PDB file of C-alpha atoms in Angstrom:
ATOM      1  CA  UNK A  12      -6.210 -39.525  60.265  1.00 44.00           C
ATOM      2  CA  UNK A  13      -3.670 -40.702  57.842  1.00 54.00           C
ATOM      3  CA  UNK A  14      -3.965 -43.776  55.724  1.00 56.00           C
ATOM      4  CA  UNK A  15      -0.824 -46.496  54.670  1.00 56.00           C
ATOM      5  CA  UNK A  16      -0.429 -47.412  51.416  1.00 53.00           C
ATOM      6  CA  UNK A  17       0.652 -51.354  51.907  1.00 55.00           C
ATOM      7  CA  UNK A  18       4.310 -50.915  53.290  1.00 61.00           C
ATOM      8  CA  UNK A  19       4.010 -47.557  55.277  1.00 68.00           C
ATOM      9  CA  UNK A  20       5.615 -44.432  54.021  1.00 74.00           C
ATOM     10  CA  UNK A  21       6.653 -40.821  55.033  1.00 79.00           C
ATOM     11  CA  UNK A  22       4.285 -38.191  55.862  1.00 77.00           C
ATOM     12  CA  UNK A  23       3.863 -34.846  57.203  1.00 81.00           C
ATOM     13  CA  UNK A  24       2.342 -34.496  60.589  1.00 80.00           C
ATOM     14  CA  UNK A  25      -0.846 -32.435  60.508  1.00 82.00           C
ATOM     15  CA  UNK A  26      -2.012 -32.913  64.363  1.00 80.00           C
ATOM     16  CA  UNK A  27      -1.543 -34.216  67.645  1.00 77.00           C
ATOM     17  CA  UNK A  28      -2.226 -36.950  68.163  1.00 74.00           C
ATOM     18  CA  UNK A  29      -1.130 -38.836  64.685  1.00 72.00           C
ATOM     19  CA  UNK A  30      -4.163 -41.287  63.880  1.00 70.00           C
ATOM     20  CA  UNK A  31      -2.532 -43.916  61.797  1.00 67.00           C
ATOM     21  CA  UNK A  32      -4.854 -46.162  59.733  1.00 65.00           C
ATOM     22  CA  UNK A  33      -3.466 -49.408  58.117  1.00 64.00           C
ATOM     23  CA  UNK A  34      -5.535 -51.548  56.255  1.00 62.00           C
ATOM     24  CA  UNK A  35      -4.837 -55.497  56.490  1.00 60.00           C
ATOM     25  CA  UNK A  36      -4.526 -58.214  54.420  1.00 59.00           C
ATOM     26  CA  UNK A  37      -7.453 -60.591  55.251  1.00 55.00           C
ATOM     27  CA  UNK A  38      -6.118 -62.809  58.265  1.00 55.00           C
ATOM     28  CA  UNK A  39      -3.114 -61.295  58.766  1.00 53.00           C
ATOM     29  CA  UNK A  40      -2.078 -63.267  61.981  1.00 55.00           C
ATOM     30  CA  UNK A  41       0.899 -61.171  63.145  1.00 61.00           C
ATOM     31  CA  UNK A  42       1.792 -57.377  62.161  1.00 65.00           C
ATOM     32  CA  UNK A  43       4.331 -54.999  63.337  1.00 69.00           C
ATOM     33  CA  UNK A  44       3.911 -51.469  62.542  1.00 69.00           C
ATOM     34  CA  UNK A  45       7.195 -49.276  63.095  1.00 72.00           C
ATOM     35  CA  UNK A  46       7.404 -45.591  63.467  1.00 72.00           C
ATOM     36  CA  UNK A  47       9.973 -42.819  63.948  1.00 72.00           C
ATOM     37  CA  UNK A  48      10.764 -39.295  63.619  1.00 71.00           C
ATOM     38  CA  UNK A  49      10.714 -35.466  65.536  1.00 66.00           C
ATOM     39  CA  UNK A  50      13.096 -37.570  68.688  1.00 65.00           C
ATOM     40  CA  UNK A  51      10.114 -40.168  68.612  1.00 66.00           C
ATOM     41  CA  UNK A  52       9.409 -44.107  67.848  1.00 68.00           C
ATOM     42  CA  UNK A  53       7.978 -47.070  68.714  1.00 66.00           C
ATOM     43  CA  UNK A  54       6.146 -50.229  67.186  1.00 66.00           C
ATOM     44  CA  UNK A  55       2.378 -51.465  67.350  1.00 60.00           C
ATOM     45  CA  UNK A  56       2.608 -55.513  67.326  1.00 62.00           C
ATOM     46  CA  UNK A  57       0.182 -57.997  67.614  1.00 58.00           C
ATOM     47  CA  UNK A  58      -2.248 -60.468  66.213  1.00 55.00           C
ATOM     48  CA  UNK A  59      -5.403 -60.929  65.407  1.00 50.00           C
ATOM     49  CA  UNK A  60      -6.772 -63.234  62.612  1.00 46.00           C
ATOM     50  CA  UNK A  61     -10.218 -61.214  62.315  1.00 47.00           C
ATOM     51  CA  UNK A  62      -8.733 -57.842  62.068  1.00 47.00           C
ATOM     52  CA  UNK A  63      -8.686 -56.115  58.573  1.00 49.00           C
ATOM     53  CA  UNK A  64      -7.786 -53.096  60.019  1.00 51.00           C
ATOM     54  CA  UNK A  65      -6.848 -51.214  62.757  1.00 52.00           C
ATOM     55  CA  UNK A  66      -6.431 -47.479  64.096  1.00 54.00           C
ATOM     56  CA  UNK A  67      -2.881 -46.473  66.186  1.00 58.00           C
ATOM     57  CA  UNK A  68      -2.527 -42.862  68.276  1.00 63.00           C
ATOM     58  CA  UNK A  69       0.593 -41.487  68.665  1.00 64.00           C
ATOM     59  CA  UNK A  70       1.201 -39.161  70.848  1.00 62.00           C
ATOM     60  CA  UNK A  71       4.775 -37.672  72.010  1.00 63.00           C
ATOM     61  CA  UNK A  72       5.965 -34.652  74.060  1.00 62.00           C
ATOM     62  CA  UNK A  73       8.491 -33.854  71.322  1.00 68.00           C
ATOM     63  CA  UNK A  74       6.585 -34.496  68.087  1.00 71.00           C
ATOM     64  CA  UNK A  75       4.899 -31.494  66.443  1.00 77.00           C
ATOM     65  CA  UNK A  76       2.314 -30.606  63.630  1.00 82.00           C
ATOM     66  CA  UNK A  77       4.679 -29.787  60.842  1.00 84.00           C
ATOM     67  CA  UNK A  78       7.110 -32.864  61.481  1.00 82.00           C
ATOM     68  CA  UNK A  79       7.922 -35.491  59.139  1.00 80.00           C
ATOM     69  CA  UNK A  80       6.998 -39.429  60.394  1.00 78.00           C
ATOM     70  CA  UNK A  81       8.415 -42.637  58.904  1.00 79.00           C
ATOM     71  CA  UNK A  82       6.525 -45.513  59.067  1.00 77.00           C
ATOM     72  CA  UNK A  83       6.824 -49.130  57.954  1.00 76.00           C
ATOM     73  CA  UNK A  84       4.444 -51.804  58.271  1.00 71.00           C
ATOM     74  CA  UNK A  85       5.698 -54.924  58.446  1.00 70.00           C
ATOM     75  CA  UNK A  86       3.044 -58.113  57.188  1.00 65.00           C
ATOM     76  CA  UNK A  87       3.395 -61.899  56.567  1.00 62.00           C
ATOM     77  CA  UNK A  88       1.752 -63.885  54.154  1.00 60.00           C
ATOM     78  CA  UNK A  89      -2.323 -64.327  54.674  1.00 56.00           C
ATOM     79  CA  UNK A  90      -2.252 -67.289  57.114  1.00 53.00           C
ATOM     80  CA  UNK A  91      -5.876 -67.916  58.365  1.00 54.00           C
ATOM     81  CA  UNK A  92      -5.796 -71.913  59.702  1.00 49.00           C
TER      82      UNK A  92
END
């Protein structure tokens, strides 16, 4: 399981599937969470103003343990009507 630091970053790939941890700003309404690397990529969107975190597998035929994964995590401003 890897943890984000607040924006994302790079990392090594260490297993199959990548676990990707993100923790969120208290009533973050809308996220987007944007990965590539290894012939791979994809985003996690969505919304959810009572979710402080949340967990994302990724799992891909041509990604392998050893590969390097960029990932960016994209956040608003807390927004909790």
């Amino acid at each position: 399981m890897t943890s984000l630091p607040g924006s994302g970053g790079s990392f090594t790939v260490q297993s199959i599937p990548v676990t990707l941890t993100a923790t969120m700003p208290h009533c973050a309404q809308h996220y987007r969470l944007e990965y590539s690397g290894s012939g791979t990529s994809g985003t996690y969107s969505g919304s959810d103003c009572k979710m402080d975190a949340f967990n994302m597998s990724i799992s891909n035929g041509s990604m392998a343990v050893g590969d390097t994964i960029n990932v960016t995590l994209q956040l608003p401003p807390n927004a909790c009507g």
